[in-house]
mmCIF file of C-alpha atoms in Angstrom:
data_model
loop_
_atom_site.group_PDB
_atom_site.id
_atom_site.type_symbol
_atom_site.label_atom_id
_atom_site.label_comp_id
_atom_site.label_asym_id
_atom_site.label_seq_id
_atom_site.Cartn_x
_atom_site.Cartn_y
_atom_site.Cartn_z
ATOM 1 C CA MET E 989 17.195 15.330 18.501
ATOM 2 C CA ARG E 990 16.848 18.662 16.823
ATOM 3 C CA MET E 991 20.482 18.761 15.576
ATOM 4 C CA PRO E 992 21.200 18.815 11.801
ATOM 5 C CA ALA E 993 23.426 15.804 12.214
ATOM 6 C CA PHE E 994 20.401 13.616 13.465
ATOM 7 C CA ALA E 995 18.238 14.982 10.637
ATOM 8 C CA ARG E 996 20.836 13.869 8.112
ATOM 9 C CA PHE E 997 21.067 10.444 9.866
ATOM 10 C CA LEU E 998 17.379 10.177 9.405
ATOM 11 C CA GLY E 999 17.738 10.977 5.669
ATOM 12 C CA LYS E 1000 16.183 14.424 5.887
ATOM 13 C CA ARG E 1001 17.749 17.461 4.009
ATOM 14 C CA ASP E 1002 17.452 21.111 4.327
ATOM 15 C CA GLU E 1003 17.126 23.505 1.259
ATOM 16 C CA ILE E 1004 21.065 23.904 1.096
ATOM 17 C CA GLU E 1005 21.685 20.174 1.127
ATOM 18 C CA GLU E 1006 18.908 19.594 -1.542
ATOM 19 C CA SER E 1007 20.568 22.263 -3.855
ATOM 20 C CA PHE E 1008 23.761 20.146 -3.647
ATOM 21 C CA HIS E 1009 21.971 17.024 -4.811
ATOM 22 C CA ASP E 1010 19.516 18.530 -7.229
ATOM 23 C CA PRO E 1011 20.333 17.216 -10.781
ATOM 24 C CA SER E 1012 18.540 20.125 -12.360
ATOM 25 C CA GLN E 1013 21.176 22.462 -10.695
ATOM 26 C CA GLU E 1014 24.028 20.727 -12.438
ATOM 27 C CA GLU E 1015 25.528 22.331 -15.511
ATOM 28 C CA GLU E 1016 25.330 20.525 -18.810
ATOM 29 C CA LYS E 1017 28.891 19.763 -19.919
ATOM 30 C CA ASP E 1018 29.583 19.458 -23.534
ATOM 31 C CA GLU E 1019 31.754 16.511 -23.905
ATOM 32 C CA ASN E 1020 32.471 16.937 -27.642
ATOM 33 C CA PRO E 1021 36.201 16.901 -27.834
ATOM 34 C CA ILE E 1022 38.067 19.611 -29.747
ATOM 35 C CA LEU E 1023 40.085 17.970 -32.571
ATOM 36 C CA ILE E 1024 43.879 18.608 -32.835
ATOM 37 C CA ARG E 1025 45.946 17.438 -35.763
ATOM 38 C CA ALA E 1026 49.474 17.088 -34.127
ATOM 39 C CA GLY E 1027 52.599 17.167 -36.171
ATOM 40 C CA GLU E 1028 56.179 17.666 -35.034
ATOM 41 C CA GLU E 1029 55.346 20.827 -32.970
ATOM 42 C CA THR E 1030 51.739 21.956 -32.733
ATOM 43 C CA ALA E 1031 50.410 24.922 -31.008
ATOM 44 C CA ILE E 1032 47.093 24.533 -28.885
ATOM 45 C CA ASP E 1033 44.792 27.557 -28.924
ATOM 46 C CA THR E 1034 44.717 28.598 -25.294
ATOM 47 C CA SER E 1035 41.489 30.628 -25.826
ATOM 48 C CA LEU E 1036 39.688 27.250 -26.018
ATOM 49 C CA LEU E 1037 40.601 26.252 -22.423
ATOM 50 C CA ASP E 1038 38.014 26.966 -19.657
ATOM 51 C CA THR E 1039 40.175 28.142 -16.915
ATOM 52 C CA GLY E 1040 37.383 28.926 -14.445
ATOM 53 C CA ARG E 1041 36.846 26.994 -11.247
ATOM 54 C CA GLY E 1042 35.989 23.510 -12.064
ATOM 55 C CA GLY E 1043 36.446 24.268 -15.790
ATOM 56 C CA THR E 1044 37.362 21.246 -18.142
ATOM 57 C CA THR E 1045 38.264 21.087 -21.650
ATOM 58 C CA LEU E 1046 38.776 17.945 -23.641
ATOM 59 C CA PHE E 1047 40.938 17.539 -26.877
ATOM 60 C CA GLN E 1048 41.008 14.602 -29.192
ATOM 61 C CA ILE E 1049 44.638 14.390 -30.647
ATOM 62 C CA ALA E 1050 45.098 12.894 -34.131
ATOM 63 C CA VAL E 1051 48.892 12.448 -34.734
ATOM 64 C CA GLU E 1052 50.543 12.503 -38.166
ATOM 65 C CA GLU E 1053 53.317 10.130 -37.035
ATOM 66 C CA PRO E 1054 53.218 7.943 -33.943
ATOM 67 C CA GLY E 1055 55.764 8.759 -31.239
ATOM 68 C CA GLU E 1056 56.640 10.058 -27.892
ATOM 69 C CA TYR E 1057 55.049 13.462 -27.204
ATOM 70 C CA ARG E 1058 55.507 16.217 -24.619
ATOM 71 C CA LEU E 1059 53.241 19.111 -23.580
ATOM 72 C CA LEU E 1060 54.729 22.470 -22.911
ATOM 73 C CA LEU E 1061 52.675 25.215 -21.142
ATOM 74 C CA ASN E 1062 53.516 28.844 -20.332
ATOM 75 C CA VAL E 1063 51.605 29.601 -17.218
ATOM 76 C CA ARG E 1064 51.440 32.150 -14.444
ATOM 77 C CA SER E 1065 49.093 33.252 -11.579
ATOM 78 C CA ALA E 1066 46.562 35.841 -12.970
ATOM 79 C CA SER E 1067 45.052 36.279 -9.300
ATOM 80 C CA GLU E 1068 45.221 39.533 -7.603
ATOM 81 C CA ASN E 1069 45.178 37.528 -4.195
ATOM 82 C CA GLU E 1070 48.769 36.605 -3.189
ATOM 83 C CA LEU E 1071 47.457 33.907 -0.963
ATOM 84 C CA ALA E 1072 45.358 32.230 -3.621
ATOM 85 C CA GLN E 1073 46.267 28.669 -4.807
ATOM 86 C CA MET E 1074 45.280 27.297 -8.259
ATOM 87 C CA SER E 1075 45.774 24.013 -9.914
ATOM 88 C CA LEU E 1076 45.601 22.456 -13.318
ATOM 89 C CA SER E 1077 45.392 18.679 -13.679
ATOM 90 C CA MET E 1078 46.015 17.133 -17.156
ATOM 91 C CA PHE E 1079 44.752 13.702 -18.037
ATOM 92 C CA TYR E 1080 45.865 11.649 -20.988
ATOM 93 C CA ASN E 1081 43.282 8.872 -21.804
ATOM 94 C CA CYS E 1082 41.824 8.998 -18.336
ATOM 95 C CA ASP E 1083 45.261 8.780 -16.575
ATOM 96 C CA LEU E 1084 46.572 11.648 -14.522
ATOM 97 C CA VAL E 1085 49.726 12.914 -16.188
ATOM 98 C CA ARG E 1086 50.624 15.913 -14.255
ATOM 99 C CA THR E 1087 49.218 18.478 -11.868
ATOM 100 C CA ILE E 1088 50.548 22.037 -11.842
ATOM 101 C CA THR E 1089 49.983 24.137 -8.704
ATOM 102 C CA LEU E 1090 50.606 27.898 -8.500
ATOM 103 C CA GLY E 1091 50.412 30.393 -5.657
ATOM 104 C CA GLY E 1092 48.914 33.762 -6.062
ATOM 105 C CA SER E 1093 52.334 35.357 -5.900
ATOM 106 C CA GLN E 1094 53.717 33.497 -8.876
ATOM 107 C CA ARG E 1095 53.043 36.199 -11.458
ATOM 108 C CA GLU E 1096 56.064 35.619 -13.705
ATOM 109 C CA TRP E 1097 55.590 33.468 -16.864
ATOM 110 C CA ARG E 1098 57.093 30.074 -16.494
ATOM 111 C CA THR E 1099 57.269 26.914 -18.716
ATOM 112 C CA GLU E 1100 55.890 23.732 -17.275
ATOM 113 C CA THR E 1101 56.054 20.267 -19.122
ATOM 114 C CA ALA E 1102 54.118 17.151 -19.056
ATOM 115 C CA GLU E 1103 55.288 13.908 -20.555
ATOM 116 C CA LEU E 1104 52.452 12.328 -22.366
ATOM 117 C CA GLY E 1105 54.093 9.127 -23.694
ATOM 118 C CA GLU E 1106 53.323 7.403 -26.928
ATOM 119 C CA LEU E 1107 50.594 8.770 -29.105
ATOM 120 C CA ASN E 1108 49.376 7.031 -32.218
ATOM 121 C CA GLY E 1109 46.353 7.247 -34.412
ATOM 122 C CA TYR E 1110 43.234 9.281 -33.553
ATOM 123 C CA GLN E 1111 42.026 7.915 -30.247
ATOM 124 C CA ASN E 1112 44.228 10.135 -27.886
ATOM 125 C CA TYR E 1113 42.384 12.286 -25.455
ATOM 126 C CA LEU E 1114 43.935 15.078 -23.388
ATOM 127 C CA ARG E 1115 41.704 16.726 -20.764
ATOM 128 C CA PHE E 1116 42.581 19.865 -18.752
ATOM 129 C CA TYR E 1117 40.775 20.490 -15.457
ATOM 130 C CA PHE E 1118 41.162 23.569 -13.321
ATOM 131 C CA GLY E 1119 40.386 23.277 -9.602
ATOM 132 C CA GLN E 1120 40.267 26.984 -9.101
ATOM 133 C CA SER E 1121 40.166 29.968 -11.476
ATOM 134 C CA GLY E 1122 43.031 32.446 -11.754
ATOM 135 C CA MET E 1123 45.769 30.546 -13.779
ATOM 136 C CA GLY E 1124 46.898 32.372 -16.854
ATOM 137 C CA ILE E 1125 48.028 30.226 -19.956
ATOM 138 C CA LYS E 1126 49.813 32.257 -22.631
ATOM 139 C CA GLU E 1127 51.044 29.306 -24.656
ATOM 140 C CA ALA E 1128 50.534 25.594 -25.052
ATOM 141 C CA LYS E 1129 52.518 23.379 -27.373
ATOM 142 C CA LEU E 1130 52.500 19.519 -28.261
ATOM 143 C CA ILE E 1131 55.841 18.398 -29.262
ATOM 144 C CA ARG E 1132 56.923 14.995 -30.736
ATOM 145 C CA ILE E 1133 60.264 14.333 -28.988
ATOM 146 C CA ALA E 1134 60.847 10.783 -30.523
ATOM 147 C CA LYS E 1135 59.436 8.872 -33.574
ATOM 148 C CA THR E 1136 58.119 5.259 -32.909
ATOM 149 C CA PRO E 1137 60.601 3.007 -34.642
ATOM 150 C CA ASP E 1138 59.361 1.394 -37.789
ATOM 151 C CA CYS E 1139 59.292 -2.436 -37.412
ATOM 152 C CA GLY E 1140 60.598 -2.970 -40.914
ATOM 153 C CA ASN E 1141 58.346 -5.735 -41.778
ATOM 154 C CA GLY E 1142 56.954 -3.860 -44.897
ATOM 155 C CA VAL E 1143 53.333 -4.027 -43.882
#
């Protein structure tokens, strides 16, 4: 009856468990998106990315011309631990587009791609989420790979 499992069953928490559930311990996340005006090929400033553990960065993408877009990232492991694993998940309008996972020994720069699909107007949101720290990103580009066909109705 003195086991921690029984105390949890009764709804009692110790100091450690209270710190997990204390809203005052949670960080305030700034959810104001960073605006990117995307053309045919647009560089994304990688210094804006929060690559720390649990880091998230939100971009609002305003496209000049509607079309199909692809994201190119030049990534590598920046971790000293060869056994480390780090991941980056990318979400477009709340849908998971791609997860990149690297091991600590993958220290050579490599290009990863993510197909975003059709973007139009100003209401396009791209979120980067880093599960662990240690991923280096040297370059990020948003590229239009196809224009949306004009419907030709003169409107």
